[in-house]
CSV table of C-alpha atoms in Angstrom, one decimal:
chain,number,residue,atom,x,y,z
A,1314,MET,CA,46.9,-177.3,56.0
A,1315,ASP,CA,46.2,-176.4,59.4
A,1316,THR,CA,44.2,-173.3,59.4
A,1317,PHE,CA,41.8,-174.6,56.3
A,1318,VAL,CA,38.1,-174.1,57.2
A,1319,GLU,CA,35.8,-176.1,55.2
A,1320,ASN,CA,32.8,-173.9,53.8
A,1321,PHE,CA,35.4,-170.4,54.2
A,1322,HIS,CA,38.5,-171.1,52.3
A,1323,LEU,CA,38.5,-171.9,48.4
A,1324,LYS,CA,40.1,-174.8,48.5
A,1325,GLU,CA,41.6,-175.1,45.0
A,1326,CYS,CA,43.5,-172.2,46.4
A,1327,VAL,CA,44.8,-173.3,49.4
A,1328,GLU,CA,45.6,-176.8,47.8
A,1329,ARG,CA,48.0,-174.0,45.5
A,1330,MET,CA,49.7,-172.6,48.2
A,1331,GLU,CA,52.7,-173.4,50.3
A,1332,TYR,CA,53.0,-173.0,53.3
A,1333,LEU,CA,56.4,-173.3,55.5
A,1334,PRO,CA,57.4,-173.8,59.0
A,1335,LEU,CA,57.8,-170.3,60.7
A,1336,GLY,CA,61.0,-170.9,62.4
A,1337,ARG,CA,60.5,-172.6,65.6
A,1338,THR,CA,56.6,-171.3,66.6
A,1339,GLY,CA,55.1,-174.6,64.6
A,1340,LEU,CA,52.9,-172.5,62.5
A,1341,LYS,CA,53.0,-173.1,59.6
A,1342,VAL,CA,52.1,-169.3,57.2
A,1343,SER,CA,51.0,-168.8,53.9
A,1344,LYS,CA,54.2,-168.0,51.6
A,1345,VAL,CA,52.3,-164.7,50.6
A,1346,SER,CA,50.7,-162.9,53.5
A,1347,PHE,CA,49.5,-159.7,54.0
A,1348,GLY,CA,50.5,-156.2,55.3
A,1349,THR,CA,47.9,-153.8,56.7
A,1350,GLY,CA,50.2,-150.2,56.6
A,1351,THR,CA,48.5,-149.5,53.6
A,1352,PHE,CA,45.2,-149.3,55.9
A,1353,SER,CA,46.5,-146.0,57.3
A,1354,GLN,CA,47.4,-142.4,55.8
A,1355,LEU,CA,51.2,-143.5,55.4
A,1356,TYR,CA,49.3,-144.8,51.4
A,1357,GLY,CA,46.6,-142.3,51.3
A,1358,ASN,CA,42.9,-142.0,51.1
A,1359,LEU,CA,41.5,-146.0,52.6
A,1360,ASP,CA,38.1,-147.1,50.9
A,1361,GLU,CA,37.4,-149.2,54.1
A,1362,ALA,CA,34.3,-151.0,52.4
A,1363,LYS,CA,37.3,-152.4,49.7
A,1364,ALA,CA,39.6,-152.8,52.7
A,1365,LEU,CA,36.9,-155.3,54.5
A,1366,GLU,CA,36.7,-157.2,51.0
A,1367,ALA,CA,40.8,-157.2,50.3
A,1368,VAL,CA,41.0,-159.3,53.6
A,1369,LYS,CA,38.4,-161.4,53.0
A,1370,HIS,CA,39.7,-162.0,49.8
A,1371,ALA,CA,42.9,-162.5,50.5
A,1372,VAL,CA,42.2,-165.1,53.2
A,1373,GLN,CA,39.9,-167.3,51.4
A,1374,ARG,CA,42.3,-167.7,49.0
A,1375,GLY,CA,45.0,-168.9,51.3
A,1376,ILE,CA,46.3,-166.5,52.9
A,1377,ASN,CA,46.4,-167.1,56.2
A,1378,TYR,CA,49.7,-164.3,57.8
A,1379,ILE,CA,48.0,-161.1,58.9
A,1380,ASP,CA,50.7,-158.1,59.7
A,1381,THR,CA,49.5,-154.3,61.4
A,1382,ALA,CA,50.6,-152.5,63.8
A,1383,PRO,CA,49.6,-149.3,66.0
A,1384,TYR,CA,51.8,-147.0,64.0
A,1385,TYR,CA,49.8,-147.7,61.1
A,1386,GLY,CA,47.2,-145.1,61.3
A,1387,GLN,CA,47.5,-144.9,65.4
A,1388,GLY,CA,45.2,-147.7,65.4
A,1389,ARG,CA,43.3,-147.6,62.2
A,1390,SER,CA,45.1,-150.2,60.6
A,1391,GLU,CA,44.0,-152.3,63.8
A,1392,GLU,CA,40.2,-151.3,63.8
A,1393,VAL,CA,39.9,-151.6,60.2
A,1394,LEU,CA,41.5,-155.1,60.5
A,1395,GLY,CA,39.7,-155.8,63.2
A,1396,ARG,CA,36.1,-155.5,61.6
A,1397,ALA,CA,37.3,-157.4,58.3
A,1398,LEU,CA,38.1,-160.5,61.1
A,1399,ARG,CA,34.7,-160.9,62.2
A,1400,ALA,CA,33.8,-162.2,58.8
A,1401,ILE,CA,36.7,-164.6,59.3
A,1402,PRO,CA,36.6,-167.6,61.7
A,1403,ARG,CA,39.4,-167.5,63.7
A,1404,ALA,CA,41.1,-170.5,63.3
A,1405,ALA,CA,41.8,-169.3,59.3
A,1406,TYR,CA,44.3,-166.6,60.2
A,1407,TYR,CA,47.1,-165.7,62.4
A,1408,VAL,CA,47.7,-162.2,63.4
A,1409,ALA,CA,50.3,-160.2,63.7
A,1410,THR,CA,51.0,-156.4,65.7
A,1411,LYS,CA,53.6,-154.8,67.1
A,1412,VAL,CA,54.7,-153.1,70.0
A,1413,SER,CA,57.1,-149.6,70.4
A,1414,ARG,CA,56.6,-147.3,67.3
A,1415,TYR,CA,53.0,-145.2,67.7
A,1416,GLU,CA,52.6,-141.8,66.7
A,1417,ARG,CA,53.6,-140.0,63.9
A,1418,GLU,CA,55.1,-136.6,65.6
A,1419,TYR,CA,58.7,-137.1,66.3
A,1420,ASP,CA,58.0,-136.6,70.6
A,1421,GLY,CA,55.3,-139.8,71.1
A,1422,MET,CA,56.9,-141.8,67.8
A,1423,PHE,CA,58.7,-144.4,70.2
A,1424,ASP,CA,58.0,-145.5,74.0
A,1425,TYR,CA,60.1,-149.1,74.8
A,1426,SER,CA,58.4,-148.6,78.4
A,1427,ALA,CA,56.9,-152.0,80.1
A,1428,GLN,CA,53.7,-149.8,81.2
A,1429,LYS,CA,53.1,-148.8,77.6
A,1430,THR,CA,54.3,-151.7,76.2
A,1431,ARG,CA,51.5,-153.6,78.1
A,1432,GLN,CA,48.6,-150.5,77.2
A,1433,SER,CA,49.4,-151.5,73.7
A,1434,VAL,CA,48.8,-154.8,74.0
A,1435,GLU,CA,45.6,-154.8,76.0
A,1436,ARG,CA,44.9,-152.4,73.2
A,1437,SER,CA,45.6,-154.1,70.1
A,1438,LEU,CA,42.9,-157.2,71.5
A,1439,GLN,CA,40.8,-154.2,71.6
A,1440,LEU,CA,41.0,-153.0,68.2
A,1441,LEU,CA,41.4,-156.1,67.2
A,1442,GLY,CA,38.5,-158.2,68.8
A,1443,LEU,CA,40.9,-160.5,69.8
A,1444,ASP,CA,41.5,-162.9,73.0
A,1445,TYR,CA,44.9,-163.4,71.8
A,1446,LEU,CA,47.8,-162.0,69.4
A,1447,ASP,CA,49.4,-164.9,67.3
A,1448,VAL,CA,52.6,-162.9,66.8
A,1449,VAL,CA,53.7,-159.7,68.7
A,1450,GLN,CA,56.9,-158.0,67.5
A,1451,ILE,CA,58.9,-155.2,69.0
A,1452,HIS,CA,58.8,-152.7,65.9
A,1453,ASP,CA,62.3,-150.9,64.3
A,1454,VAL,CA,64.1,-151.1,67.2
A,1455,GLU,CA,67.0,-148.9,65.9
A,1456,PHE,CA,65.3,-146.0,67.6
A,1457,ALA,CA,65.6,-147.2,71.2
A,1458,PRO,CA,68.1,-144.7,72.7
A,1459,ASN,CA,70.1,-148.3,73.8
A,1460,LEU,CA,68.6,-151.8,73.0
A,1461,ASP,CA,69.3,-152.7,77.0
A,1462,ILE,CA,65.5,-150.5,77.1
A,1463,VAL,CA,64.4,-153.1,74.6
A,1464,LEU,CA,66.2,-155.9,76.6
A,1465,ASN,CA,65.1,-155.0,80.3
A,1466,GLU,CA,61.6,-153.7,80.1
A,1467,THR,CA,60.1,-154.2,76.4
A,1468,LEU,CA,61.0,-158.0,76.1
A,1469,PRO,CA,60.2,-159.3,79.5
A,1470,THR,CA,56.7,-157.4,79.4
A,1471,LEU,CA,56.0,-159.6,76.1
A,1472,GLU,CA,57.5,-162.5,77.8
A,1473,ALA,CA,55.0,-161.6,81.0
A,1474,LEU,CA,51.9,-161.3,78.3
A,1475,ARG,CA,52.6,-163.9,77.2
A,1476,ALA,CA,52.8,-166.6,80.1
A,1477,GLU,CA,49.0,-164.4,80.6
A,1478,GLY,CA,47.9,-165.8,77.7
A,1479,LYS,CA,47.4,-162.9,75.7
A,1480,LEU,CA,49.9,-163.6,73.1
A,1481,ARG,CA,51.6,-166.9,71.6
A,1482,PHE,CA,54.9,-165.5,70.2
A,1483,ILE,CA,57.5,-162.3,70.2
A,1484,GLY,CA,59.2,-160.7,67.3
A,1485,VAL,CA,61.7,-158.2,66.4
A,1486,SER,CA,61.8,-155.8,63.4
A,1487,ALA,CA,64.1,-153.0,62.4
A,1488,TYR,CA,65.1,-152.2,58.4
A,1489,PRO,CA,69.7,-152.0,59.5
A,1490,LEU,CA,69.8,-155.5,59.5
A,1491,GLY,CA,73.1,-155.0,61.8
A,1492,VAL,CA,70.6,-153.7,64.5
A,1493,LEU,CA,68.9,-157.5,64.1
A,1494,ARG,CA,71.5,-159.5,64.1
A,1495,GLU,CA,72.9,-157.7,67.8
A,1496,ILE,CA,69.5,-157.6,69.4
A,1497,ILE,CA,68.9,-161.1,68.8
A,1498,THR,CA,73.0,-162.1,69.7
A,1499,LYS,CA,72.5,-160.6,72.6
A,1500,ALA,CA,68.9,-162.5,73.5
A,1501,PRO,CA,69.4,-166.1,72.2
A,1502,GLY,CA,66.3,-168.3,72.2
A,1503,ARG,CA,64.0,-165.3,73.2
A,1504,PHE,CA,62.7,-163.8,69.9
A,1505,ASP,CA,60.9,-166.1,67.5
A,1506,THR,CA,60.5,-164.1,64.2
A,1507,VAL,CA,62.2,-161.6,62.8
A,1508,LEU,CA,60.9,-158.9,60.1
A,1509,CYS,CA,63.0,-157.2,57.3
A,1510,TYR,CA,61.8,-154.6,55.0
A,1511,CYS,CA,63.1,-153.1,51.8
A,1512,ARG,CA,65.9,-156.2,51.8
A,1513,ASN,CA,64.6,-158.0,49.2
A,1514,THR,CA,64.4,-156.0,46.1
A,1515,LEU,CA,64.8,-155.0,42.8
A,1516,PHE,CA,67.8,-152.4,43.9
A,1517,ASP,CA,68.7,-154.5,47.0
A,1518,ASP,CA,69.3,-157.9,47.5
A,1519,SER,CA,71.2,-157.3,51.2
A,1520,LEU,CA,68.8,-159.6,53.0
A,1521,GLU,CA,70.4,-162.8,51.2
A,1522,GLU,CA,73.9,-162.7,53.3
A,1523,TYR,CA,72.0,-163.0,56.8
A,1524,ILE,CA,69.6,-165.9,56.4
A,1525,PRO,CA,72.4,-168.4,57.6
A,1526,PHE,CA,72.6,-166.4,60.8
A,1527,PHE,CA,68.8,-166.6,61.3
A,1528,ARG,CA,68.5,-170.3,60.3
A,1529,GLU,CA,71.1,-170.9,62.7
A,1530,HIS,CA,69.2,-169.2,65.4
A,1531,LYS,CA,65.6,-170.1,64.5
A,1532,MET,CA,64.2,-167.5,63.6
A,1533,GLY,CA,60.8,-167.2,61.6
A,1534,LEU,CA,61.6,-165.3,58.6
A,1535,ILE,CA,59.2,-162.7,57.2
A,1536,CYS,CA,60.1,-160.6,54.8
A,1537,ALA,CA,58.2,-157.3,53.9
A,1538,SER,CA,57.9,-155.1,51.0
A,1539,GLY,CA,59.1,-156.6,47.9
A,1540,HIS,CA,57.4,-153.5,46.3
A,1541,GLY,CA,60.0,-151.1,48.0
A,1542,MET,CA,57.0,-149.1,49.8
A,1543,GLY,CA,55.5,-148.1,46.7
A,1544,LEU,CA,59.0,-147.6,45.1
A,1545,LEU,CA,58.6,-150.4,42.7
A,1546,THR,CA,54.9,-149.9,41.9
A,1547,ASN,CA,53.6,-148.1,38.9
A,1548,GLY,CA,52.0,-145.4,41.0
A,1549,GLY,CA,55.3,-145.1,42.7
A,1550,PRO,CA,56.3,-143.9,46.0
A,1551,GLN,CA,54.3,-141.2,48.7
A,1552,PRO,CA,56.1,-138.2,49.0
A,1553,TRP,CA,57.7,-138.9,52.6
A,1554,HIS,CA,59.9,-142.3,51.2
A,1555,PRO,CA,63.4,-141.8,52.4
A,1556,ALA,CA,64.9,-143.0,49.3
A,1557,ASP,CA,67.0,-140.5,48.1
A,1558,ARG,CA,67.0,-139.0,44.9
A,1559,GLN,CA,69.1,-141.2,42.8
A,1560,LEU,CA,67.4,-144.0,44.0
A,1561,ARG,CA,63.9,-142.2,43.3
A,1562,GLU,CA,64.1,-141.4,39.7
A,1563,VAL,CA,66.0,-145.1,38.9
A,1564,CYS,CA,62.4,-146.4,40.3
A,1565,ALA,CA,60.7,-144.0,38.5
A,1566,GLU,CA,62.1,-144.7,35.0
A,1567,ALA,CA,61.7,-148.5,35.7
A,1568,ALA,CA,57.9,-147.3,36.2
A,1569,ALA,CA,57.6,-145.2,33.5
A,1570,TYR,CA,59.0,-148.6,31.1
A,1571,CYS,CA,56.5,-150.6,32.8
A,1572,LYS,CA,53.5,-148.2,32.1
A,1573,ARG,CA,54.7,-148.0,28.3
A,1574,GLU,CA,55.4,-151.9,28.3
A,1575,GLY,CA,51.5,-151.8,30.5
A,1576,VAL,CA,53.1,-153.9,32.8
A,1577,GLU,CA,52.3,-153.3,36.3
A,1578,LEU,CA,55.5,-152.6,38.1
A,1579,GLY,CA,54.2,-153.9,41.4
A,1580,LYS,CA,54.1,-157.8,39.6
A,1581,LEU,CA,57.4,-158.1,38.6
A,1582,ALA,CA,59.1,-156.4,42.0
A,1583,MET,CA,56.6,-159.5,44.0
A,1584,HIS,CA,57.7,-161.8,41.8
A,1585,HIS,CA,61.3,-161.7,42.3
A,1586,ALA,CA,61.0,-160.8,45.8
A,1587,LEU,CA,59.1,-164.4,45.9
A,1588,GLN,CA,62.2,-165.8,44.3
A,1589,LEU,CA,64.2,-165.7,47.8
A,1590,PRO,CA,65.6,-168.9,49.6
A,1591,GLY,CA,65.2,-168.7,52.9
A,1592,PRO,CA,61.7,-166.4,54.2
A,1593,ALA,CA,58.8,-168.5,55.4
A,1594,THR,CA,56.4,-165.6,54.1
A,1595,PHE,CA,56.7,-162.4,51.7
A,1596,LEU,CA,54.5,-159.8,53.6
A,1597,ALA,CA,52.8,-157.1,51.1
A,1598,GLY,CA,50.9,-154.2,52.0
A,1599,MET,CA,47.5,-155.1,49.8
A,1600,GLN,CA,43.9,-152.5,50.4
A,1601,THR,CA,41.8,-153.7,47.6
A,1602,PRO,CA,41.0,-157.0,46.5
A,1603,GLU,CA,43.0,-156.1,43.4
A,1604,LEU,CA,46.3,-155.2,44.4
A,1605,VAL,CA,45.6,-158.7,46.8
A,1606,GLN,CA,44.8,-160.5,43.4
A,1607,ILE,CA,47.9,-159.1,41.9
A,1608,ASN,CA,50.1,-160.5,44.0
A,1609,LEU,CA,48.8,-164.0,44.2
A,1610,ASP,CA,49.1,-164.2,40.4
A,1611,ALA,CA,53.1,-163.7,41.2
A,1612,TYR,CA,53.2,-165.9,43.1
A,1613,PHE,CA,50.2,-168.6,41.5
A,1614,GLU,CA,50.5,-168.0,37.4
A,1615,GLY,CA,54.2,-166.2,37.4
A,1616,LEU,CA,54.8,-163.8,34.4
A,1617,SER,CA,53.6,-164.3,31.3
A,1618,GLU,CA,56.5,-164.1,28.3
A,1619,LYS,CA,56.1,-159.9,27.6
A,1620,GLU,CA,56.1,-159.5,31.7
A,1621,ALA,CA,58.9,-161.5,31.9
A,1622,ASP,CA,60.6,-159.7,29.1
A,1623,VAL,CA,60.1,-156.4,30.9
A,1624,LEU,CA,61.7,-157.3,34.4
A,1625,SER,CA,65.3,-159.3,32.3
A,1626,TYR,CA,65.4,-155.6,30.7
A,1627,LEU,CA,65.1,-153.9,33.8
A,1628,LYS,CA,67.1,-156.3,35.7
A,1629,GLU,CA,70.1,-155.8,33.0
A,1630,ARG,CA,69.6,-151.7,32.1
A,1631,VAL,CA,67.8,-150.5,35.0
A,1632,PHE,CA,68.5,-151.2,38.5
A,1633,PRO,CA,72.4,-151.2,37.7
A,1634,LYS,CA,72.0,-147.9,37.8
A,1635,VAL,CA,71.4,-148.1,41.3
A,1636,GLU,CA,74.2,-146.1,43.2
A,1637,ASN,CA,72.6,-146.3,46.8
A,1638,LYS,CA,70.6,-149.2,47.7
A,1639,HIS,CA,69.3,-148.6,50.9
A,1640,TRP,CA,68.4,-145.6,53.0
A,1641,GLU,CA,70.0,-146.5,56.3
A,1642,GLY,CA,70.0,-144.2,59.1
A,1643,VAL,CA,68.3,-141.5,57.1
A,1644,GLU,CA,65.6,-141.6,59.2
A,1645,LEU,CA,67.1,-142.3,62.2
A,1646,GLN,CA,69.1,-139.2,61.6
A,1647,GLN,CA,65.9,-137.3,61.5
A,1648,TYR,CA,64.7,-138.3,64.9
A,1649,ARG,CA,67.7,-138.0,66.0
A,1650,ALA,CA,67.7,-134.1,65.4
A,1651,ALA,CA,64.3,-133.5,65.9
A,1652,MET,CA,64.7,-135.0,69.7
A,1653,LYS,CA,67.7,-132.8,70.1
A,1654,GLN,CA,65.9,-129.9,68.7
A,1655,ALA,CA,63.2,-130.5,71.1
A,1656,GLN,CA,65.1,-130.7,74.1
A,1657,LEU,CA,66.8,-127.1,73.1
A,1658,GLU,CA,64.3,-125.5,72.9
A,1659,PRO,CA,62.2,-123.7,75.8
A,1660,ASN,CA,58.7,-125.1,76.8
A,1661,ILE,CA,56.6,-122.2,76.5
């Protein structure tokens, strides 16, 4: 394994971890990977000491791909991750961040310009304490006024930064799968990785039909959030979650059943997500060593007989009740309505 470091890794864990090629990049990434969206106010208060411990716990046990973004805490996630990485050999991991999505307020949320893209990568390098980034992804391209600005400003800027040695590979992310197909088709060979989230879960299996397309374009496929951004956990989602009421209710019913049975829904969700062939890695947000271990156990140990029975029950009796398996367009409509309103209001 290319990222194995003697006297740092727990060799028996690394030997059990599966490492798959990330598209045409030449990188081999752990089947389970570490998301740091949880290192921000998006998922409640962060215990920074536990977060630092979680990163080290994960990498020592063979997780070698870590994902962050400026939007996660407006730099907080990158800053905390940077502190964690100081205690870890650079050869032991690959780190991916993003550009284009930034602030929580709508008027500063997105910026696909060349200038902002360059500034963002420079700031990410500084916060992370790194000389180069392994992957930089264009974050949530569906929010761009049109894809032309992404292809004419954001992407060429990342290509220039790659030529300068500040990043190695370029990726793209979005929630609507059709937008990902469109932009990859419009820029053949220019994207190395693609990140899809909440599209391979107990309530939404729509990623599966897109895998042949991603494979045809030799994309390194990162499958994120098998937990549905918290919907598929015993703790439930955050108040901001864009899912409709009915989907929330079905997931809450599943969580209540798991609690009665003494089982963690998040482990079942992770185990289910991991079964899909095609993705190079399955990315899960984690903020404590305990959560890291639950996800690693879902992969390394599988499910107990009781957990398997609970999962079967949920698949047969609960999740078929879902009426609308995604929230595509919901956040986009909110964003566009807010931006339109801001243009209508007079400056005071």
